[in-house]
Amino acid sequence: MCGIIGYVGHRPAAEILINGLRRLEYRGYDSAGIALIDNGRLNILKNAGKVNLLAERMRASWNAELLNRATLGIAHTRWATHGPPTEVNAHPHTDQTGRLALVHNGIIENYASLRRQLEGRGHKFLSQTDTEVLAHLIGEFYKGDLVDAVCAALKHVEGTYGIACVSADLPGAMVVARKGSPLLIGVGENETIVASDVSAIISHTRQVIYLDDNDVALVTAAGAEIRDINNISVSRAVASVDWEESAAEKGGFAHFMLKEIFEQPDALQNTMRGRLDEEMGSAFLAGLQFTPREMAGIRRVVILACGTSMHAGMVGRYFFEELADLPTEVEQAAEFRYRNPLIGGHDLVIAISQSGETADTLAAVREAIQKGALVVSLCNVVGSTIARETGRGVYLHAGPEIGVASTKAFTSQLLVLLMMALKFGRSRRLSREEGLEICREVRSVPGLVRETLKQNDAIAALAARYAKARDFFYIGRGLLYPVALEGALKLKEISYIHAEGYHAAELKHGPIALLDENVPVLALACDVPGKDKTFSNIQECRARQAPVLSVVTDGDPSLPEMLTDIIRVPPSSPRLTPITVVVALQLFAYHVARIRGCPIDQPKNLAKSVTVE
Ligand code: M6R
């Protein structure tokens, strides 16, 4: 996710801003930029790539006088959402006059229509970003009072934002605002620092004001005057932060993986933001434009992916078959081009990749394109190779995933696959009412995940009981079979316990020979079709003395008494159960690995992005 830092005070701003950006690097980013106000002039530098590069360019391009004199500035690390990670798309962005600069976190959902209106009034845009549109809008309203201009502009904006804005005409002050994207103000001795994240400011001050949604603040060295969006004063308490700097980098969590697990309600909200058509009971997926002929010609879906992304595809298969009546196959991407894949113009190929750089998936994509299939991608990293080469697709908007174990990308992938199946389903067989029901389901997902996360302590206690195991089996059926595979993958990659995922029915075709009192089974026995058969499979495991840990639906009246160790997930439609269950399994794997003292964010032998075949 993007990061914001702003400074106004008595010390040179440049060094403080660059150091602040370094403190924000852990969030993941692909470009960076800085703006300083000095002597009635706005100075901007930005580049694709690292903060260190920005720092070098700053020292080479700006003279020492400017660097030592300017005491007001803003800076940003960007994680691309609209337009690739290039210098021109990096923040800060300026308005039409080039005298006002803005950094922004979040997504302006109606930026396309705002941009058209502004272009109609003669505005020229340099970048593909939503942020530049907001800068121009504020600039248009600016008549000498920046707070007025920001309030006026934000009334036209739909979406989320944390912003910091400076003007060459306003020495000694900046204006910040937030809605749905965090922003806080650090109050120091004759200096004030704003940031999207406490880690960027705690080396300067621990006195912090957390802005609420719809707050707008005029920030000077003396502190902050906070207003609401109608420019009426509001008061906000000053809090004291007691985090250590190292903890602050991970938002207070011990590991990135845990932070990313807990980010899932927000990540999922961002994934669905602006994409539900609540009028027609469908989904707006702007990157998936097909001609009516292409759409009508699709006979089959082929999903290509590796690892966790492949497991997401296996769940997606159920969505496409059930909602869109489309036969769907899931292919291990590494295998695809080494056989003779019978694929062509009637096949919709969906390549799924968090990083968008996985070599096996990329090679399969090239093969599918070459064979004339319609190829789209589902990536998290904007501008990644797979996203670029497929041209069409949907971004997850889950925010950067830093922990090697994929967590929030998986749940966002499931949500996008559900929305894609909804879109195709509406054009093939689903009624508007059925579509509206699925929209309602999609909207409920962040809340369901929040509920599941409340089980964290209970799951940690169960993890302590199982942390010494050497082997583990995970079993599930139907939609929960791929989740069993994913749960086992999570456990083995971060805890180094040998874990295998099996279809619950498959256990008795061989693996059951391995069960005894030292080999636990984690059974996914939630309230989805096939549950009773899974209960029978649990009996079979118990009869071999295997300890069984079951994931069940909270309140399910049919739970057999023999279940002792239980993880509960909230009731939901079967379609959403993979999401709640996987969150519980992510927590279980995390706590087992923590108890075993494993290096959770960087497990041995693994890389976040696998760019070799
Ligand atoms: O970036 P991708 O989604 O293409 O990555 C695919 C796999 O390498 C990845 O999911 C891997 O399995 C993760 N470490 C699982 O947590």
XYZ file of C-alpha atoms and ligand atoms in Angstrom:
629
model
C 0.000 0.000 0.000
C 1.097 3.556 -0.608
C 2.701 5.640 2.131
C 2.440 9.345 2.936
C 4.744 11.587 4.946
C 4.580 15.366 5.315
C 6.633 17.810 7.383
C 6.272 21.434 8.459
C 8.546 22.909 11.120
C 11.915 24.458 11.740
C 14.260 21.722 10.473
C 15.193 20.932 6.841
C 12.241 18.921 5.529
C 14.054 16.931 2.814
C 16.041 14.600 5.060
C 13.090 14.039 7.405
C 10.833 13.163 4.465
C 13.327 10.753 2.901
C 13.888 9.016 6.250
C 10.110 8.865 6.709
C 9.771 7.186 3.304
C 12.403 4.648 4.357
C 10.321 3.844 7.415
C 7.379 3.215 5.085
C 9.263 0.925 2.694
C 8.109 -2.192 4.547
C 4.597 -1.592 3.191
C 5.780 -2.419 -0.304
C 5.917 0.157 -3.110
C 7.119 0.584 -6.639
C 7.861 4.314 -7.000
C 8.504 7.317 -4.803
C 8.401 11.106 -4.900
C 8.908 14.281 -2.905
C 7.783 17.930 -3.088
C 9.371 20.862 -1.228
C 7.983 24.378 -0.957
C 10.691 27.040 -0.861
C 10.632 30.757 -1.556
C 7.250 30.638 -3.274
C 8.329 27.761 -5.526
C 7.202 24.161 -5.733
C 10.041 21.673 -6.343
C 9.156 18.085 -7.251
C 11.233 14.961 -7.860
C 9.929 11.453 -8.411
C 11.000 8.151 -9.888
C 10.018 4.550 -10.438
C 11.963 2.312 -8.068
C 13.484 2.727 -4.662
C 13.611 5.541 -2.110
C 17.439 5.355 -2.183
C 17.358 6.289 -5.848
C 15.111 9.234 -5.020
C 17.532 10.316 -2.276
C 20.488 10.153 -4.692
C 18.634 12.095 -7.369
C 17.575 14.662 -4.784
C 21.173 15.306 -3.710
C 22.310 15.474 -7.344
C 19.475 17.691 -8.645
C 18.691 20.078 -5.803
C 21.309 22.441 -4.394
C 22.328 22.411 -0.739
C 20.658 25.762 -0.166
C 17.245 24.389 -1.119
C 17.795 21.193 0.836
C 18.781 23.080 3.986
C 16.264 25.892 3.704
C 12.955 24.231 2.810
C 11.010 23.394 5.965
C 7.747 22.327 4.322
C 7.197 19.311 2.112
C 5.327 16.106 1.338
C 6.515 12.740 0.054
C 5.035 9.439 -1.016
C 5.718 5.798 -1.797
C 3.306 4.507 -4.441
C 1.981 1.010 -4.898
C 0.381 1.172 -8.320
C -3.386 0.860 -8.680
C -4.212 3.111 -11.675
C -1.520 2.989 -14.324
C 1.854 1.244 -14.169
C 4.657 2.146 -11.760
C 6.377 4.879 -13.791
C 7.908 8.241 -12.956
C 4.973 10.119 -14.447
C 2.428 8.123 -12.412
C 4.386 8.512 -9.154
C 3.178 11.088 -6.601
C 3.182 14.032 -5.895
C 0.834 15.157 -8.673
C 0.210 18.779 -9.492
C -2.825 20.774 -10.555
C -3.282 22.672 -13.813
C -1.177 25.628 -12.575
C 1.727 23.456 -11.434
C 1.751 25.353 -8.104
C -0.228 22.894 -6.008
C 0.970 19.365 -5.218
C -0.858 16.373 -3.787
C 0.003 12.927 -2.442
C -2.806 10.427 -2.025
C -3.492 6.950 -0.658
C -6.729 5.180 -1.580
C -8.837 4.980 -4.712
C -10.991 7.714 -6.280
C -13.749 5.562 -7.735
C -15.362 8.237 -9.914
C -12.054 9.555 -11.256
C -12.904 8.671 -14.866
C -16.018 10.822 -14.956
C -14.286 13.636 -13.020
C -11.426 13.489 -15.495
C -13.809 13.760 -18.455
C -15.509 16.786 -16.888
C -12.169 18.485 -16.163
C -10.892 17.758 -19.674
C -14.084 19.346 -20.969
C -13.039 22.487 -19.093
C -9.575 22.452 -20.662
C -7.528 20.499 -18.101
C -4.611 18.472 -19.483
C -3.443 15.343 -17.680
C 0.030 13.857 -17.730
C -0.563 10.589 -15.872
C -3.081 7.752 -15.798
C -3.728 8.198 -12.084
C -6.859 9.008 -10.132
C -4.699 11.224 -7.895
C -3.840 13.715 -10.632
C -7.570 14.174 -11.217
C -8.042 15.075 -7.553
C -5.097 17.525 -7.688
C -6.713 19.295 -10.652
C -10.078 19.380 -8.924
C -8.608 20.969 -5.788
C -6.677 23.397 -8.003
C -9.884 24.418 -9.755
C -11.528 25.265 -6.419
C -8.448 27.055 -5.037
C -9.097 30.788 -4.682
C -6.576 31.541 -1.923
C -7.925 29.295 0.869
C -6.575 25.735 0.553
C -8.849 24.287 3.259
C -11.899 25.642 1.400
C -10.624 24.204 -1.871
C -9.937 20.751 -0.414
C -13.361 20.609 1.287
C -15.109 21.698 -1.910
C -13.244 19.178 -4.068
C -13.732 16.252 -1.707
C -17.499 16.731 -1.848
C -17.314 15.598 -5.496
C -15.249 12.527 -4.762
C -16.451 8.952 -4.364
C -13.994 6.474 -2.910
C -11.282 6.529 -0.313
C -8.460 8.880 0.409
C -5.750 9.959 2.774
C -4.205 13.104 1.263
C -1.610 15.779 1.956
C -1.605 18.888 -0.179
C 0.787 21.850 -0.410
C 0.734 25.032 -2.455
C 3.571 27.321 -3.514
C 1.279 30.188 -2.462
C 0.953 28.904 1.097
C 4.266 28.910 2.974
C 4.330 27.192 6.370
C 1.180 25.081 6.039
C -0.298 22.022 4.367
C -3.791 20.601 4.222
C -4.510 16.952 4.933
C -7.725 14.915 4.875
C -8.892 11.362 5.279
C -11.735 9.052 4.396
C -11.229 5.319 4.564
C -7.449 5.545 4.327
C -5.491 6.188 7.533
C -3.790 9.494 8.241
C -2.326 10.756 11.483
C -0.679 13.919 12.707
C 2.393 13.786 14.946
C 2.690 16.842 17.150
C 6.285 17.805 17.980
C 8.153 20.799 19.436
C 7.486 23.570 16.946
C 7.088 21.020 14.173
C 4.311 18.764 12.881
C 4.650 15.560 10.893
C 1.806 13.864 9.075
C 1.907 10.269 7.916
C -0.243 7.393 6.800
C 1.468 5.139 9.294
C 2.797 5.707 12.777
C 6.130 4.056 11.898
C 7.112 7.128 9.863
C 6.828 9.535 12.767
C 7.710 7.841 16.033
C 11.376 8.720 15.784
C 10.235 12.397 16.009
C 7.288 12.361 18.376
C 4.951 9.972 20.145
C 2.112 12.515 20.492
C -0.341 11.653 17.774
C -3.755 12.770 16.522
C -5.578 10.085 14.523
C -7.856 11.738 11.981
C -11.390 10.378 11.574
C -13.148 9.887 8.255
C -14.192 13.206 6.667
C -11.695 15.209 8.741
C -9.759 17.968 6.971
C -6.860 19.659 8.793
C -4.750 22.748 8.305
C -1.325 21.699 9.539
C 1.366 24.172 10.620
C 4.479 23.973 12.802
C 2.255 24.922 15.741
C -0.047 21.902 15.293
C -3.294 21.197 13.494
C -6.680 22.878 13.168
C -9.157 20.141 12.361
C -12.443 20.687 10.530
C -15.102 18.485 9.051
C -15.745 18.438 5.333
C -18.099 21.427 5.732
C -15.192 23.396 7.189
C -16.656 23.377 10.717
C -14.157 22.937 13.581
C -14.010 19.570 15.318
C -11.735 18.470 18.129
C -9.681 15.301 18.188
C -7.761 13.922 21.163
C -3.966 13.637 21.221
C -2.917 10.036 21.923
C 0.416 8.759 23.129
C 2.028 5.974 21.109
C 4.104 3.442 23.032
C 5.226 1.154 20.191
C 8.830 0.218 19.678
C 10.082 1.322 16.275
C 10.543 -2.263 15.065
C 6.966 -3.198 15.977
C 5.653 -0.074 14.290
C 6.997 -1.268 10.952
C 4.590 -4.129 11.057
C 1.718 -2.051 12.328
C 2.203 -3.489 15.816
C 2.052 -7.133 14.653
C 4.892 -9.556 15.344
C 5.082 -10.645 11.691
C 3.985 -9.407 8.294
C 2.040 -12.623 7.845
C -0.083 -11.911 10.910
C -0.535 -8.298 9.852
C -1.665 -9.442 6.405
C -4.054 -12.022 7.870
C -5.658 -9.279 9.962
C -5.730 -6.867 7.022
C -8.096 -9.149 5.138
C -11.378 -7.394 5.976
C -9.934 -4.151 4.551
C -8.221 -5.865 1.636
C -11.482 -7.581 0.668
C -13.358 -4.311 0.944
C -10.833 -2.757 -1.448
C -11.130 -5.723 -3.796
C -14.880 -5.287 -4.151
C -14.898 -1.477 -4.014
C -16.873 -0.003 -6.906
C -17.259 -3.413 -8.546
C -20.734 -4.501 -7.476
C -23.618 -3.570 -9.744
C -26.334 -3.429 -7.104
C -28.850 -2.253 -9.667
C -28.537 -5.153 -12.106
C -27.203 -7.799 -9.705
C -23.918 -8.139 -11.552
C -20.308 -6.984 -11.343
C -18.435 -4.100 -12.992
C -15.039 -5.458 -13.942
C -13.688 -2.764 -16.202
C -10.624 -4.750 -17.222
C -12.767 -7.580 -18.587
C -14.231 -6.072 -21.746
C -15.329 -8.598 -24.347
C -17.093 -8.029 -27.621
C -20.581 -9.610 -27.663
C -19.154 -12.109 -30.164
C -16.270 -13.084 -27.895
C -18.625 -13.369 -24.949
C -21.071 -15.566 -26.840
C -18.243 -17.731 -28.165
C -16.826 -18.795 -24.792
C -17.407 -22.532 -24.281
C -14.927 -23.338 -21.531
C -12.820 -21.710 -18.822
C -9.236 -22.822 -18.222
C -7.518 -21.523 -15.098
C -3.706 -21.451 -15.043
C -1.797 -20.847 -11.817
C 0.683 -22.203 -9.269
C 0.682 -22.763 -5.510
C -1.842 -20.786 -3.524
C -3.141 -19.084 -6.669
C -3.897 -22.509 -8.144
C -5.873 -23.416 -5.025
C -7.884 -20.229 -5.512
C -8.519 -21.337 -9.090
C -9.777 -24.706 -7.848
C -12.391 -22.936 -5.726
C -13.158 -20.629 -8.671
C -13.990 -23.669 -10.761
C -17.022 -24.309 -8.547
C -18.148 -20.698 -8.990
C -17.944 -20.811 -12.793
C -19.630 -24.181 -13.093
C -22.391 -23.354 -10.649
C -23.129 -19.747 -11.556
C -22.195 -19.518 -15.223
C -22.748 -23.080 -16.486
C -19.242 -22.960 -17.946
C -17.147 -26.129 -17.924
C -13.984 -25.196 -16.057
C -10.579 -26.806 -15.780
C -7.729 -25.844 -13.503
C -4.227 -26.497 -14.790
C -0.978 -26.568 -12.891
C 0.664 -23.836 -14.992
C 4.092 -25.504 -15.106
C 2.610 -28.502 -16.884
C 0.549 -26.646 -19.456
C 3.019 -26.084 -22.253
C 4.709 -29.461 -21.958
C 1.715 -31.348 -23.279
C -0.389 -30.482 -26.286
C -3.047 -28.297 -24.687
C -6.132 -28.433 -26.885
C -7.066 -24.836 -26.569
C -8.319 -22.120 -28.907
C -10.648 -19.231 -29.571
C -13.585 -20.662 -27.611
C -11.579 -20.919 -24.401
C -11.369 -18.236 -21.754
C -8.018 -18.644 -20.017
C -7.706 -17.007 -16.606
C -4.126 -16.714 -15.340
C -4.018 -16.157 -11.582
C -0.872 -14.777 -9.965
C -0.419 -12.571 -6.918
C 2.971 -11.315 -8.083
C 2.213 -11.407 -11.796
C 5.788 -12.602 -12.293
C 5.659 -16.381 -11.711
C 7.704 -17.885 -14.533
C 5.610 -21.039 -14.925
C 2.374 -19.085 -15.140
C 3.897 -16.567 -17.553
C 5.106 -19.341 -19.858
C 1.635 -20.919 -19.830
C 0.054 -17.536 -20.597
C 2.315 -17.112 -23.640
C 1.402 -20.580 -24.850
C -2.337 -19.882 -24.474
C -2.048 -16.535 -26.285
C -0.116 -18.177 -29.071
C -2.822 -20.827 -29.448
C -5.468 -18.118 -29.882
C -7.350 -18.386 -26.571
C -8.938 -15.354 -24.904
C -6.472 -14.776 -22.068
C -7.138 -12.586 -19.032
C -5.244 -12.259 -15.771
C -6.008 -11.849 -12.134
C -2.965 -10.229 -10.497
C -2.273 -8.199 -7.396
C 0.811 -6.322 -8.582
C -0.137 -3.606 -11.044
C 1.986 -3.420 -14.165
C 3.470 -6.886 -13.535
C 4.532 -8.934 -16.549
C 1.507 -11.235 -16.607
C -0.868 -8.283 -16.241
C 0.852 -6.496 -19.115
C 1.132 -9.439 -21.442
C -2.490 -10.482 -21.035
C -3.705 -6.894 -21.488
C -7.128 -7.712 -20.077
C -7.774 -8.663 -16.485
C -8.729 -7.692 -12.980
C -6.434 -6.382 -10.266
C -6.981 -7.631 -6.737
C -6.315 -4.301 -4.987
C -5.398 -6.342 -1.876
C -2.376 -4.149 -1.124
C 1.218 -5.385 -1.085
C 1.761 -8.851 0.295
C 5.169 -9.050 1.944
C 5.065 -12.293 3.941
C 6.202 -15.179 1.737
C 3.103 -17.153 2.707
C 0.257 -15.836 0.610
C -2.799 -14.956 2.715
C -4.767 -11.865 1.781
C -4.091 -12.389 -1.932
C -5.835 -15.776 -1.718
C -9.049 -14.436 -0.193
C -9.087 -11.512 -2.627
C -8.588 -13.951 -5.511
C -11.622 -15.916 -4.329
C -13.694 -12.753 -4.169
C -12.700 -11.663 -7.685
C -13.409 -15.143 -9.056
C -16.851 -15.011 -7.465
C -17.511 -11.589 -9.022
C -16.254 -12.829 -12.412
C -18.507 -15.884 -12.251
C -21.373 -13.579 -11.296
C -20.715 -11.370 -14.338
C -20.589 -14.368 -16.687
C -23.517 -16.008 -14.921
C -25.694 -12.940 -15.457
C -25.020 -13.021 -19.166
C -25.774 -16.770 -19.403
C -28.263 -18.048 -16.857
C -28.650 -16.118 -13.594
C -31.711 -13.937 -13.014
C -31.355 -10.410 -11.665
C -32.719 -11.602 -8.294
C -30.146 -14.386 -8.120
C -27.461 -11.873 -9.055
C -28.607 -9.489 -6.331
C -28.412 -12.309 -3.792
C -24.783 -12.950 -4.759
C -24.041 -9.213 -4.500
C -25.401 -9.351 -0.952
C -23.164 -12.333 -0.221
C -20.106 -10.536 -1.578
C -20.850 -7.510 0.572
C -21.015 -9.664 3.702
C -17.511 -11.094 3.242
C -15.405 -8.505 5.169
C -17.757 -8.865 8.163
C -17.531 -12.669 8.068
C -13.742 -12.489 8.014
C -13.773 -10.044 10.917
C -15.909 -12.551 12.863
C -13.498 -15.384 12.042
C -10.509 -13.340 13.202
C -12.109 -13.194 16.666
C -11.139 -16.887 16.958
C -7.455 -15.934 16.998
C -6.874 -16.676 20.698
C -8.824 -19.941 20.604
C -6.875 -21.037 17.511
C -3.567 -20.095 19.168
C -4.484 -22.309 22.159
C -5.276 -25.253 19.859
C -2.070 -24.655 17.901
C -0.083 -25.132 21.121
C -1.559 -28.642 21.403
C -0.560 -29.641 17.885
C 2.726 -27.770 17.431
C 4.893 -30.837 18.127
C 3.372 -32.975 15.350
C 5.732 -34.261 12.660
C 3.035 -35.046 10.093
C -0.434 -33.695 9.427
C -3.313 -34.548 7.123
C -5.865 -31.949 6.016
C -9.127 -33.273 4.576
C -12.123 -31.613 2.933
C -14.734 -32.099 0.214
C -16.278 -30.002 -2.526
C -15.438 -26.331 -2.145
C -13.419 -27.210 0.939
C -11.146 -29.688 -0.820
C -8.940 -26.948 -2.351
C -8.998 -25.224 1.045
C -7.598 -28.419 2.616
C -4.761 -28.255 0.069
C -4.184 -24.586 0.857
C -4.259 -25.146 4.630
C -1.679 -27.930 4.320
C 0.500 -25.733 2.086
C 0.392 -22.913 4.659
C 1.379 -25.243 7.478
C 4.275 -26.894 5.653
C 5.774 -23.725 4.201
C 6.019 -21.790 7.440
C 6.198 -24.434 10.208
C 8.158 -27.117 8.280
C 5.710 -29.763 9.476
C 5.033 -32.342 6.769
C 1.387 -31.724 5.855
C -0.703 -33.227 3.087
C -4.062 -32.088 1.815
C -6.449 -34.796 0.630
C -9.993 -35.080 -0.547
C -11.770 -36.535 2.496
C -12.962 -39.517 0.448
C -9.475 -40.214 -0.900
C -7.957 -40.864 2.529
C -9.172 -44.450 2.611
C -7.621 -45.151 -0.783
C -4.125 -45.267 0.690
C -3.055 -42.498 3.074
C -5.157 -43.849 5.942
C -2.408 -46.485 6.338
C -0.257 -43.729 7.857
C -2.675 -42.681 10.585
C -2.023 -43.377 14.259
C -2.010 -41.431 17.528
C 0.965 -39.341 16.323
C -0.543 -38.198 13.032
C -3.266 -35.595 13.489
C -5.979 -34.890 10.934
C -7.428 -31.443 10.390
C -10.933 -32.016 9.034
C -12.957 -29.319 7.278
C -16.446 -30.291 8.416
C -18.378 -27.067 7.921
C -21.991 -26.865 6.919
C -21.552 -27.350 3.156
C -22.846 -30.152 0.929
C -21.083 -33.424 1.838
C -20.689 -32.526 5.521
C -22.240 -35.784 6.771
C -19.812 -37.821 4.701
C -16.924 -35.839 6.178
C -18.257 -36.650 9.663
C -18.017 -40.362 8.683
C -14.447 -39.837 7.470
C -13.618 -38.269 10.845
C -14.956 -41.435 12.523
C -12.616 -43.487 10.338
C -9.648 -41.374 11.460
C -10.654 -41.591 15.111
C -10.903 -45.379 14.793
C -7.172 -45.331 13.872
C -6.413 -43.269 17.036
C -5.567 -40.171 14.979
C -6.185 -36.911 16.894
C -8.746 -34.888 14.901
C -9.040 -31.112 14.859
C -12.251 -30.065 13.092
C -13.265 -26.766 11.530
C -17.047 -26.458 11.848
C -19.800 -23.917 11.368
C -20.649 -22.091 14.562
C -24.125 -23.100 15.774
C -24.402 -26.163 13.517
C -26.921 -28.351 15.436
C -25.786 -31.546 13.706
C -22.243 -31.689 15.124
C -21.482 -35.203 16.391
C -20.363 -35.482 20.014
C -17.105 -37.199 19.098
C -15.650 -33.846 17.909
C -13.430 -32.557 20.680
C -10.946 -30.049 19.269
C -12.975 -27.553 17.294
C -12.359 -24.301 15.407
C -15.585 -22.432 14.699
C -16.243 -20.198 11.701
C -19.363 -18.053 11.314
C -22.347 -19.407 9.345
C -22.413 -18.276 5.710
C -23.522 -19.428 2.295
C -21.423 -22.465 1.218
C -19.858 -20.304 -1.492
C -18.239 -18.082 1.142
C -17.131 -20.887 3.464
C -13.729 -21.325 1.722
C -12.930 -17.726 2.705
C -13.764 -18.027 6.399
C -12.178 -21.481 6.703
C -8.933 -20.462 5.063
C -8.590 -17.508 7.428
C -8.837 -19.952 10.358
C -6.236 -22.220 8.728
C -3.888 -19.291 8.102
C -4.083 -18.425 11.815
C -3.521 -22.055 12.797
C -0.418 -22.367 10.593
C 0.858 -19.023 11.862
C 0.556 -19.960 15.545
C 2.070 -23.414 15.084
C 5.056 -21.824 13.283
C 5.366 -19.119 15.963
C 5.360 -21.689 18.763
C 8.038 -23.673 16.895
C 10.135 -20.496 16.570
C 10.192 -20.512 12.746
C 11.196 -17.476 10.632
C 7.609 -16.942 9.532
C 7.979 -14.120 7.008
C 10.946 -15.653 5.221
C 10.781 -19.437 5.422
C 13.886 -21.299 4.335
C 14.222 -22.179 0.627
C 11.238 -20.027 -0.422
C 10.934 -16.781 -2.385
C 7.990 -14.447 -2.607
C 8.094 -14.389 -6.353
C 9.235 -17.521 -8.199
C 10.734 -16.281 -11.454
C 12.462 -19.490 -12.512
C 10.810 -22.528 -14.066
O 2.693 -14.822 -7.312
P 1.938 -16.095 -7.581
O 0.552 -16.084 -7.067
O 1.978 -16.488 -9.036
O 2.739 -17.206 -6.785
C 2.433 -18.567 -6.909
C 3.086 -19.367 -5.804
O 4.481 -19.283 -5.904
C 2.646 -18.886 -4.410
O 1.262 -18.881 -4.268
C 3.273 -19.776 -3.315
O 2.692 -21.036 -3.367
C 3.075 -19.120 -1.932
N 4.304 -19.094 -1.208
C 2.097 -19.821 -1.077
O 1.963 -19.216 0.165
